[in-house]
Amino acid sequence: MRWSESCIPTLKENPREAEIPSHRLMLRAGLIKKLTSGVYTFLPLGFKALRKIEGIIREEMDAAGCQELLMPILHPEEIYGESGRLSNFGPELFKLRDSRNRVFALGPTHEEVITMIAREEMRSYRDLPQCLYQVLTKFRDEIRPRYGVMRAREFIMKDAYSFHATEECLDGTYRKIEQAYRNIIERCGLDYRIVEAESGYIGGNESHEFMVLAENGEDRILSCGCGYAVNLERARAKEENMARGGKGGDRYSEVATPGKATVEDVAAFMGVSPREIVKTLLYRSGDANIAILIPGDREVNDIKLVRIMNDPAIRFLEPAEISDLTGGPVGFSGPVGLPAGTRIFADEMVKEYSSMIVGANRADTHLAGVKEGRDFRAEGFGDFTMAREGDLCPRCSTPMSQANGIEVGHIFKLGTKYSSAMNATFLDEKGGSHPFIMGCYGFGVSRMVAAAIEQKHDDDGIVWPASIAPFDVMILPLKTGDGETMETALRIESRLLEKGIGVLTDDRDLSPGVKFKDSELVGIPLRLTIGRKLAEGKVELFHRASRQVEEVPVGNVVEKILDEILGSK
Ligand code: ATP
Ligand code: MG
């Protein structure tokens, strides 16, 4: 492709709307163009990268034994009534009406449509297993579309769905897709982690997310050298040595803590570590007042709290409610002497305290040497706190380290959730009828372009991994007005094209400075500069990733490029 004839609108300045490098670089390198919030065009350069990723995904899905199909985007709203998912999606579902006033939704994902297909077309165990996939535009009215195509309202997803007669069979396909996803991300040249999305100890169906590591990723991940990785929000909080507090006396003692309402202030004032203090957080769930006790240097994880208490509406008590309940002000609550009926739960780590410092439910006072079981009783213990870097791996008990990631893929054992709700069954050998056992497997194709750039860029621009770069080579004739320069450029271009190499030739009549800057920005892996040294029969080869430069005799350069590119493929 010749740049002078292409739509590659690079920008000199950073667009103000872009908060993270990938968004900034996709706009600046002319890969995407915004139509409206969360809705983007993939311009020719961006589209080429997208197509390469799609190609890798298709090859790996086909190799895993899946079949490609294409389902409609326009869905009659009733199908979401059948699956019971209408309320799950809520405002994320885009809806519209046809001329007869029927309501339709723009597909956010396709479990309903595919389950309807299976219900009619897969009648017997002999038809199973099957795994079907598509690459299609999805619509979700995200509350906060952001970071360009990373979290868009219209985006491209590869979604696959599998149907099975047995759990073992589902497990087999699940492992194959997991491997396919590993291959996809590795072939795209990116570092990643696979995280457990549903922690085993909480129960629920197996599910894994594929995270491309990047500083600005929205997801926080804890991972361990043994290969275990987990979403921070879902990780178990567990420390190496939780034993806290001294022996404590026969009784707890009162400590005056004037004006010290935060853990840090109390700890500093008493000359102890915040870890010695146990925080009491007061909530309301239904009609009950609930006290949750956690180590002073930790925070409650709201997701876990909602799950353990089984109440999405659980809320903090207001300050006035706290003083009504405890008789003391905010900052001085504690578990000792709470009115009857207050339900007390404690984090599992609190179990390990031989004694603890807590609020006295009185202004400016704390209690030291308090013991659970003697001075108050917890109704139950649970994993209530937010995990953090250094917490122990549940598999091998080594401290885990934290990184940020971008979720590019998500695989899920659905079980019979949709097939039961939608009455999609098959007949077994004996004629018995059973709902299909299902799996679903999503991969964010357009998000993957942004994720790759988020991981692979430097101060000057994008650093494309070779396998997904829009072009393999960029040819940069510096003096386009010079006959020999242009002749050489076009001769090399045509020889490379003949061999199936993707070539972008910057034939624009611009200053070398501008052309060099643009070439760094768009980040094609190899750049061949044809400049002043051509008079000596030499051209310059530049590797974008390593920034290595070599002078090559012009007669050898095609072979050298072919060796490098074909050798790495
Ligand atoms: P997220 O937690 O990021 O909202 P999700 O759990 O809603 O993702 P899934 O429904 O599992 O995502 O969709 C499968 C894949 O589609 C995701 O792993 C992600 O790569 C991609 N994806 C989801 N939402 C978007 C979006 N708004 N824009 C771009 N890609 C998306
Ligand atoms: Mg989402």
PDB file of N, CA, C and O in Angstrom, residues 152-207:
ATOM      1  N   ALA A 152     -16.323  -0.458  24.478  1.00  0.00           N
ATOM      2  CA  ALA A 152     -17.153   0.251  23.523  1.00  0.00           C
ATOM      3  C   ALA A 152     -18.611  -0.180  23.676  1.00  0.00           C
ATOM      4  O   ALA A 152     -18.915  -1.090  24.443  1.00  0.00           O
ATOM      5  N   ARG A 153     -19.496   0.517  22.972  1.00  0.00           N
ATOM      6  CA  ARG A 153     -20.901   0.126  23.010  1.00  0.00           C
ATOM      7  C   ARG A 153     -21.242  -0.784  21.833  1.00  0.00           C
ATOM      8  O   ARG A 153     -22.200  -1.523  21.854  1.00  0.00           O
ATOM      9  N   GLU A 154     -20.424  -0.686  20.799  1.00  0.00           N
ATOM     10  CA  GLU A 154     -20.516  -1.586  19.651  1.00  0.00           C
ATOM     11  C   GLU A 154     -19.128  -2.165  19.478  1.00  0.00           C
ATOM     12  O   GLU A 154     -18.174  -1.406  19.318  1.00  0.00           O
ATOM     13  N   PHE A 155     -18.982  -3.476  19.550  1.00  0.00           N
ATOM     14  CA  PHE A 155     -17.642  -4.064  19.485  1.00  0.00           C
ATOM     15  C   PHE A 155     -17.704  -5.448  18.859  1.00  0.00           C
ATOM     16  O   PHE A 155     -18.789  -6.025  18.706  1.00  0.00           O
ATOM     17  N   ILE A 156     -16.539  -5.961  18.504  1.00  0.00           N
ATOM     18  CA  ILE A 156     -16.523  -7.258  17.826  1.00  0.00           C
ATOM     19  C   ILE A 156     -16.073  -8.339  18.790  1.00  0.00           C
ATOM     20  O   ILE A 156     -15.058  -8.195  19.468  1.00  0.00           O
ATOM     21  N   MET A 157     -16.876  -9.381  18.858  1.00  0.00           N
ATOM     22  CA  MET A 157     -16.570 -10.495  19.755  1.00  0.00           C
ATOM     23  C   MET A 157     -16.574 -11.787  18.953  1.00  0.00           C
ATOM     24  O   MET A 157     -17.327 -11.940  18.009  1.00  0.00           O
ATOM     25  N   LYS A 158     -15.697 -12.695  19.353  1.00  0.00           N
ATOM     26  CA  LYS A 158     -15.819 -14.073  18.897  1.00  0.00           C
ATOM     27  C   LYS A 158     -16.541 -14.769  20.024  1.00  0.00           C
ATOM     28  O   LYS A 158     -16.090 -14.709  21.177  1.00  0.00           O
ATOM     29  N   ASP A 159     -17.709 -15.343  19.743  1.00  0.00           N
ATOM     30  CA  ASP A 159     -18.393 -16.089  20.803  1.00  0.00           C
ATOM     31  C   ASP A 159     -18.655 -17.517  20.341  1.00  0.00           C
ATOM     32  O   ASP A 159     -19.007 -17.757  19.187  1.00  0.00           O
ATOM     33  N   ALA A 160     -18.437 -18.442  21.256  1.00  0.00           N
ATOM     34  CA  ALA A 160     -18.619 -19.862  20.940  1.00  0.00           C
ATOM     35  C   ALA A 160     -19.496 -20.486  22.018  1.00  0.00           C
ATOM     36  O   ALA A 160     -19.505 -20.027  23.170  1.00  0.00           O
ATOM     37  N   TYR A 161     -20.227 -21.514  21.620  1.00  0.00           N
ATOM     38  CA  TYR A 161     -21.149 -22.190  22.534  1.00  0.00           C
ATOM     39  C   TYR A 161     -21.045 -23.677  22.285  1.00  0.00           C
ATOM     40  O   TYR A 161     -21.027 -24.117  21.133  1.00  0.00           O
ATOM     41  N   SER A 162     -20.958 -24.456  23.374  1.00  0.00           N
ATOM     42  CA  SER A 162     -20.859 -25.904  23.178  1.00  0.00           C
ATOM     43  C   SER A 162     -22.001 -26.619  23.886  1.00  0.00           C
ATOM     44  O   SER A 162     -22.523 -26.142  24.898  1.00  0.00           O
ATOM     45  N   PHE A 163     -22.377 -27.766  23.329  1.00  0.00           N
ATOM     46  CA  PHE A 163     -23.512 -28.553  23.826  1.00  0.00           C
ATOM     47  C   PHE A 163     -23.050 -29.977  24.072  1.00  0.00           C
ATOM     48  O   PHE A 163     -22.396 -30.574  23.223  1.00  0.00           O
ATOM     49  N   HIS A 164     -23.424 -30.505  25.228  1.00  0.00           N
ATOM     50  CA  HIS A 164     -22.917 -31.814  25.648  1.00  0.00           C
ATOM     51  C   HIS A 164     -23.981 -32.631  26.352  1.00  0.00           C
ATOM     52  O   HIS A 164     -24.938 -32.080  26.908  1.00  0.00           O
ATOM     53  N   ALA A 165     -23.718 -33.958  26.373  1.00  0.00           N
ATOM     54  CA  ALA A 165     -24.606 -34.853  27.111  1.00  0.00           C
ATOM     55  C   ALA A 165     -24.102 -35.054  28.536  1.00  0.00           C
ATOM     56  O   ALA A 165     -24.877 -35.378  29.431  1.00  0.00           O
ATOM     57  N   THR A 166     -22.789 -34.881  28.737  1.00  0.00           N
ATOM     58  CA  THR A 166     -22.237 -35.134  30.077  1.00  0.00           C
ATOM     59  C   THR A 166     -21.283 -34.011  30.501  1.00  0.00           C
ATOM     60  O   THR A 166     -20.733 -33.301  29.658  1.00  0.00           O
ATOM     61  N   GLU A 167     -21.102 -33.929  31.810  1.00  0.00           N
ATOM     62  CA  GLU A 167     -20.159 -32.962  32.384  1.00  0.00           C
ATOM     63  C   GLU A 167     -18.729 -33.235  31.902  1.00  0.00           C
ATOM     64  O   GLU A 167     -17.965 -32.315  31.658  1.00  0.00           O
ATOM     65  N   GLU A 168     -18.386 -34.522  31.791  1.00  0.00           N
ATOM     66  CA  GLU A 168     -17.023 -34.886  31.374  1.00  0.00           C
ATOM     67  C   GLU A 168     -16.756 -34.380  29.963  1.00  0.00           C
ATOM     68  O   GLU A 168     -15.675 -33.895  29.655  1.00  0.00           O
ATOM     69  N   CYS A 169     -17.774 -34.510  29.139  1.00  0.00           N
ATOM     70  CA  CYS A 169     -17.633 -34.073  27.759  1.00  0.00           C
ATOM     71  C   CYS A 169     -17.457 -32.552  27.714  1.00  0.00           C
ATOM     72  O   CYS A 169     -16.598 -32.029  27.004  1.00  0.00           O
ATOM     73  N   LEU A 170     -18.265 -31.846  28.509  1.00  0.00           N
ATOM     74  CA  LEU A 170     -18.112 -30.386  28.592  1.00  0.00           C
ATOM     75  C   LEU A 170     -16.694 -30.043  29.045  1.00  0.00           C
ATOM     76  O   LEU A 170     -16.035 -29.160  28.484  1.00  0.00           O
ATOM     77  N   ASP A 171     -16.214 -30.776  30.045  1.00  0.00           N
ATOM     78  CA  ASP A 171     -14.887 -30.489  30.566  1.00  0.00           C
ATOM     79  C   ASP A 171     -13.821 -30.647  29.475  1.00  0.00           C
ATOM     80  O   ASP A 171     -12.908 -29.823  29.376  1.00  0.00           O
ATOM     81  N   GLY A 172     -13.966 -31.658  28.639  1.00  0.00           N
ATOM     82  CA  GLY A 172     -13.021 -31.885  27.551  1.00  0.00           C
ATOM     83  C   GLY A 172     -12.987 -30.706  26.596  1.00  0.00           C
ATOM     84  O   GLY A 172     -11.904 -30.210  26.226  1.00  0.00           O
ATOM     85  N   THR A 173     -14.155 -30.224  26.202  1.00  0.00           N
ATOM     86  CA  THR A 173     -14.212 -29.076  25.282  1.00  0.00           C
ATOM     87  C   THR A 173     -13.684 -27.821  25.966  1.00  0.00           C
ATOM     88  O   THR A 173     -12.950 -27.022  25.365  1.00  0.00           O
ATOM     89  N   TYR A 174     -14.051 -27.656  27.225  1.00  0.00           N
ATOM     90  CA  TYR A 174     -13.592 -26.487  27.994  1.00  0.00           C
ATOM     91  C   TYR A 174     -12.064 -26.418  27.986  1.00  0.00           C
ATOM     92  O   TYR A 174     -11.472 -25.364  27.751  1.00  0.00           O
ATOM     93  N   ARG A 175     -11.407 -27.558  28.211  1.00  0.00           N
ATOM     94  CA  ARG A 175      -9.930 -27.588  28.214  1.00  0.00           C
ATOM     95  C   ARG A 175      -9.371 -27.271  26.830  1.00  0.00           C
ATOM     96  O   ARG A 175      -8.340 -26.626  26.689  1.00  0.00           O
ATOM     97  N   LYS A 176     -10.062 -27.777  25.788  1.00  0.00           N
ATOM     98  CA  LYS A 176      -9.591 -27.511  24.415  1.00  0.00           C
ATOM     99  C   LYS A 176      -9.677 -26.023  24.105  1.00  0.00           C
ATOM    100  O   LYS A 176      -8.769 -25.460  23.483  1.00  0.00           O
ATOM    101  N   ILE A 177     -10.763 -25.394  24.513  1.00  0.00           N
ATOM    102  CA  ILE A 177     -10.912 -23.957  24.215  1.00  0.00           C
ATOM    103  C   ILE A 177      -9.911 -23.162  25.048  1.00  0.00           C
ATOM    104  O   ILE A 177      -9.331 -22.187  24.583  1.00  0.00           O
ATOM    105  N   GLU A 178      -9.696 -23.604  26.278  1.00  0.00           N
ATOM    106  CA  GLU A 178      -8.697 -22.933  27.113  1.00  0.00           C
ATOM    107  C   GLU A 178      -7.346 -22.949  26.395  1.00  0.00           C
ATOM    108  O   GLU A 178      -6.654 -21.929  26.306  1.00  0.00           O
ATOM    109  N   GLN A 179      -6.999 -24.119  25.827  1.00  0.00           N
ATOM    110  CA  GLN A 179      -5.735 -24.228  25.108  1.00  0.00           C
ATOM    111  C   GLN A 179      -5.750 -23.356  23.845  1.00  0.00           C
ATOM    112  O   GLN A 179      -4.759 -22.698  23.526  1.00  0.00           O
ATOM    113  N   ALA A 180      -6.891 -23.331  23.162  1.00  0.00           N
ATOM    114  CA  ALA A 180      -6.999 -22.502  21.950  1.00  0.00           C
ATOM    115  C   ALA A 180      -6.765 -21.032  22.312  1.00  0.00           C
ATOM    116  O   ALA A 180      -6.056 -20.302  21.604  1.00  0.00           O
ATOM    117  N   TYR A 181      -7.342 -20.583  23.418  1.00  0.00           N
ATOM    118  CA  TYR A 181      -7.171 -19.191  23.844  1.00  0.00           C
ATOM    119  C   TYR A 181      -5.715 -18.899  24.202  1.00  0.00           C
ATOM    120  O   TYR A 181      -5.185 -17.834  23.890  1.00  0.00           O
ATOM    121  N   ARG A 182      -5.068 -19.864  24.872  1.00  0.00           N
ATOM    122  CA  ARG A 182      -3.638 -19.684  25.158  1.00  0.00           C
ATOM    123  C   ARG A 182      -2.877 -19.497  23.854  1.00  0.00           C
ATOM    124  O   ARG A 182      -2.038 -18.617  23.726  1.00  0.00           O
ATOM    125  N   ASN A 183      -3.170 -20.381  22.880  1.00  0.00           N
ATOM    126  CA  ASN A 183      -2.464 -20.308  21.600  1.00  0.00           C
ATOM    127  C   ASN A 183      -2.698 -18.958  20.930  1.00  0.00           C
ATOM    128  O   ASN A 183      -1.767 -18.362  20.375  1.00  0.00           O
ATOM    129  N   ILE A 184      -3.946 -18.487  20.970  1.00  0.00           N
ATOM    130  CA  ILE A 184      -4.279 -17.212  20.311  1.00  0.00           C
ATOM    131  C   ILE A 184      -3.430 -16.086  20.904  1.00  0.00           C
ATOM    132  O   ILE A 184      -2.769 -15.336  20.192  1.00  0.00           O
ATOM    133  N   ILE A 185      -3.426 -16.005  22.232  1.00  0.00           N
ATOM    134  CA  ILE A 185      -2.733 -14.878  22.865  1.00  0.00           C
ATOM    135  C   ILE A 185      -1.222 -15.006  22.674  1.00  0.00           C
ATOM    136  O   ILE A 185      -0.528 -14.024  22.433  1.00  0.00           O
ATOM    137  N   GLU A 186      -0.729 -16.241  22.747  1.00  0.00           N
ATOM    138  CA  GLU A 186       0.709 -16.432  22.526  1.00  0.00           C
ATOM    139  C   GLU A 186       1.091 -16.093  21.090  1.00  0.00           C
ATOM    140  O   GLU A 186       2.105 -15.448  20.840  1.00  0.00           O
ATOM    141  N   ARG A 187       0.255 -16.516  20.145  1.00  0.00           N
ATOM    142  CA  ARG A 187       0.569 -16.194  18.744  1.00  0.00           C
ATOM    143  C   ARG A 187       0.501 -14.692  18.490  1.00  0.00           C
ATOM    144  O   ARG A 187       1.166 -14.176  17.600  1.00  0.00           O
ATOM    145  N   CYS A 188      -0.313 -13.993  19.265  1.00  0.00           N
ATOM    146  CA  CYS A 188      -0.362 -12.529  19.141  1.00  0.00           C
ATOM    147  C   CYS A 188       0.826 -11.881  19.847  1.00  0.00           C
ATOM    148  O   CYS A 188       0.968 -10.654  19.846  1.00  0.00           O
ATOM    149  N   GLY A 189       1.663 -12.694  20.491  1.00  0.00           N
ATOM    150  CA  GLY A 189       2.907 -12.194  21.071  1.00  0.00           C
ATOM    151  C   GLY A 189       2.736 -11.437  22.380  1.00  0.00           C
ATOM    152  O   GLY A 189       3.548 -10.568  22.694  1.00  0.00           O
ATOM    153  N   LEU A 190       1.689 -11.777  23.147  1.00  0.00           N
ATOM    154  CA  LEU A 190       1.419 -10.991  24.356  1.00  0.00           C
ATOM    155  C   LEU A 190       1.581 -11.816  25.633  1.00  0.00           C
ATOM    156  O   LEU A 190       1.349 -13.024  25.639  1.00  0.00           O
ATOM    157  N   ASP A 191       1.970 -11.117  26.720  1.00  0.00           N
ATOM    158  CA  ASP A 191       2.049 -11.737  28.049  1.00  0.00           C
ATOM    159  C   ASP A 191       0.664 -11.723  28.663  1.00  0.00           C
ATOM    160  O   ASP A 191      -0.039 -10.716  28.578  1.00  0.00           O
ATOM    161  N   TYR A 192       0.298 -12.793  29.342  1.00  0.00           N
ATOM    162  CA  TYR A 192      -1.058 -12.887  29.882  1.00  0.00           C
ATOM    163  C   TYR A 192      -1.095 -13.785  31.103  1.00  0.00           C
ATOM    164  O   TYR A 192      -0.125 -14.484  31.413  1.00  0.00           O
ATOM    165  N   ARG A 193      -2.213 -13.741  31.779  1.00  0.00           N
ATOM    166  CA  ARG A 193      -2.478 -14.671  32.882  1.00  0.00           C
ATOM    167  C   ARG A 193      -3.886 -15.220  32.696  1.00  0.00           C
ATOM    168  O   ARG A 193      -4.763 -14.513  32.207  1.00  0.00           O
ATOM    169  N   ILE A 194      -4.071 -16.444  33.124  1.00  0.00           N
ATOM    170  CA  ILE A 194      -5.433 -17.002  33.148  1.00  0.00           C
ATOM    171  C   ILE A 194      -5.894 -16.963  34.597  1.00  0.00           C
ATOM    172  O   ILE A 194      -5.235 -17.532  35.461  1.00  0.00           O
ATOM    173  N   VAL A 195      -6.977 -16.294  34.857  1.00  0.00           N
ATOM    174  CA  VAL A 195      -7.411 -16.190  36.251  1.00  0.00           C
ATOM    175  C   VAL A 195      -8.710 -16.961  36.469  1.00  0.00           C
ATOM    176  O   VAL A 195      -9.553 -17.051  35.587  1.00  0.00           O
ATOM    177  N   GLU A 196      -8.815 -17.483  37.674  1.00  0.00           N
ATOM    178  CA  GLU A 196     -10.066 -18.129  38.060  1.00  0.00           C
ATOM    179  C   GLU A 196     -11.077 -17.034  38.289  1.00  0.00           C
ATOM    180  O   GLU A 196     -10.879 -16.151  39.112  1.00  0.00           O
ATOM    181  N   ALA A 197     -12.178 -17.096  37.551  1.00  0.00           N
ATOM    182  CA  ALA A 197     -13.174 -16.046  37.696  1.00  0.00           C
ATOM    183  C   ALA A 197     -14.128 -16.370  38.842  1.00  0.00           C
ATOM    184  O   ALA A 197     -14.554 -15.498  39.568  1.00  0.00           O
ATOM    185  N   GLU A 198     -14.470 -17.620  38.995  1.00  0.00           N
ATOM    186  CA  GLU A 198     -15.288 -18.019  40.138  1.00  0.00           C
ATOM    187  C   GLU A 198     -14.377 -18.829  41.043  1.00  0.00           C
ATOM    188  O   GLU A 198     -13.944 -19.905  40.654  1.00  0.00           O
ATOM    189  N   SER A 199     -14.100 -18.329  42.230  1.00  0.00           N
ATOM    190  CA  SER A 199     -13.185 -19.072  43.092  1.00  0.00           C
ATOM    191  C   SER A 199     -13.838 -20.376  43.501  1.00  0.00           C
ATOM    192  O   SER A 199     -15.010 -20.393  43.863  1.00  0.00           O
ATOM    193  N   GLY A 200     -13.041 -21.416  43.442  1.00  0.00           N
ATOM    194  CA  GLY A 200     -13.554 -22.743  43.764  1.00  0.00           C
ATOM    195  C   GLY A 200     -14.196 -22.796  45.144  1.00  0.00           C
ATOM    196  O   GLY A 200     -15.226 -23.423  45.322  1.00  0.00           O
ATOM    197  N   TYR A 201     -13.593 -22.098  46.104  1.00  0.00           N
ATOM    198  CA  TYR A 201     -14.083 -22.256  47.477  1.00  0.00           C
ATOM    199  C   TYR A 201     -15.429 -21.595  47.688  1.00  0.00           C
ATOM    200  O   TYR A 201     -16.141 -21.887  48.626  1.00  0.00           O
ATOM    201  N   ILE A 202     -15.787 -20.668  46.814  1.00  0.00           N
ATOM    202  CA  ILE A 202     -17.111 -20.063  46.942  1.00  0.00           C
ATOM    203  C   ILE A 202     -18.142 -20.966  46.257  1.00  0.00           C
ATOM    204  O   ILE A 202     -19.313 -20.926  46.555  1.00  0.00           O
ATOM    205  N   GLY A 203     -17.653 -21.811  45.377  1.00  0.00           N
ATOM    206  CA  GLY A 203     -18.569 -22.702  44.659  1.00  0.00           C
ATOM    207  C   GLY A 203     -18.986 -22.062  43.360  1.00  0.00           C
ATOM    208  O   GLY A 203     -18.412 -21.083  42.929  1.00  0.00           O
ATOM    209  N   GLY A 204     -19.975 -22.626  42.718  1.00  0.00           N
ATOM    210  CA  GLY A 204     -20.420 -22.070  41.443  1.00  0.00           C
ATOM    211  C   GLY A 204     -19.735 -22.772  40.304  1.00  0.00           C
ATOM    212  O   GLY A 204     -18.874 -23.627  40.501  1.00  0.00           O
ATOM    213  N   ASN A 205     -20.092 -22.382  39.108  1.00  0.00           N
ATOM    214  CA  ASN A 205     -19.569 -23.057  37.933  1.00  0.00           C
ATOM    215  C   ASN A 205     -18.162 -22.584  37.610  1.00  0.00           C
ATOM    216  O   ASN A 205     -17.803 -21.455  37.898  1.00  0.00           O
ATOM    217  N   GLU A 206     -17.410 -23.465  36.968  1.00  0.00           N
ATOM    218  CA  GLU A 206     -16.036 -23.114  36.620  1.00  0.00           C
ATOM    219  C   GLU A 206     -16.019 -22.030  35.549  1.00  0.00           C
ATOM    220  O   GLU A 206     -16.820 -22.048  34.610  1.00  0.00           O
ATOM    221  N   SER A 207     -15.126 -21.088  35.716  1.00  0.00           N
ATOM    222  CA  SER A 207     -15.023 -19.994  34.762  1.00  0.00           C
ATOM    223  C   SER A 207     -13.631 -19.385  34.843  1.00  0.00           C
ATOM    224  O   SER A 207     -13.072 -19.249  35.925  1.00  0.00           O
TER     225      SER A 207
END
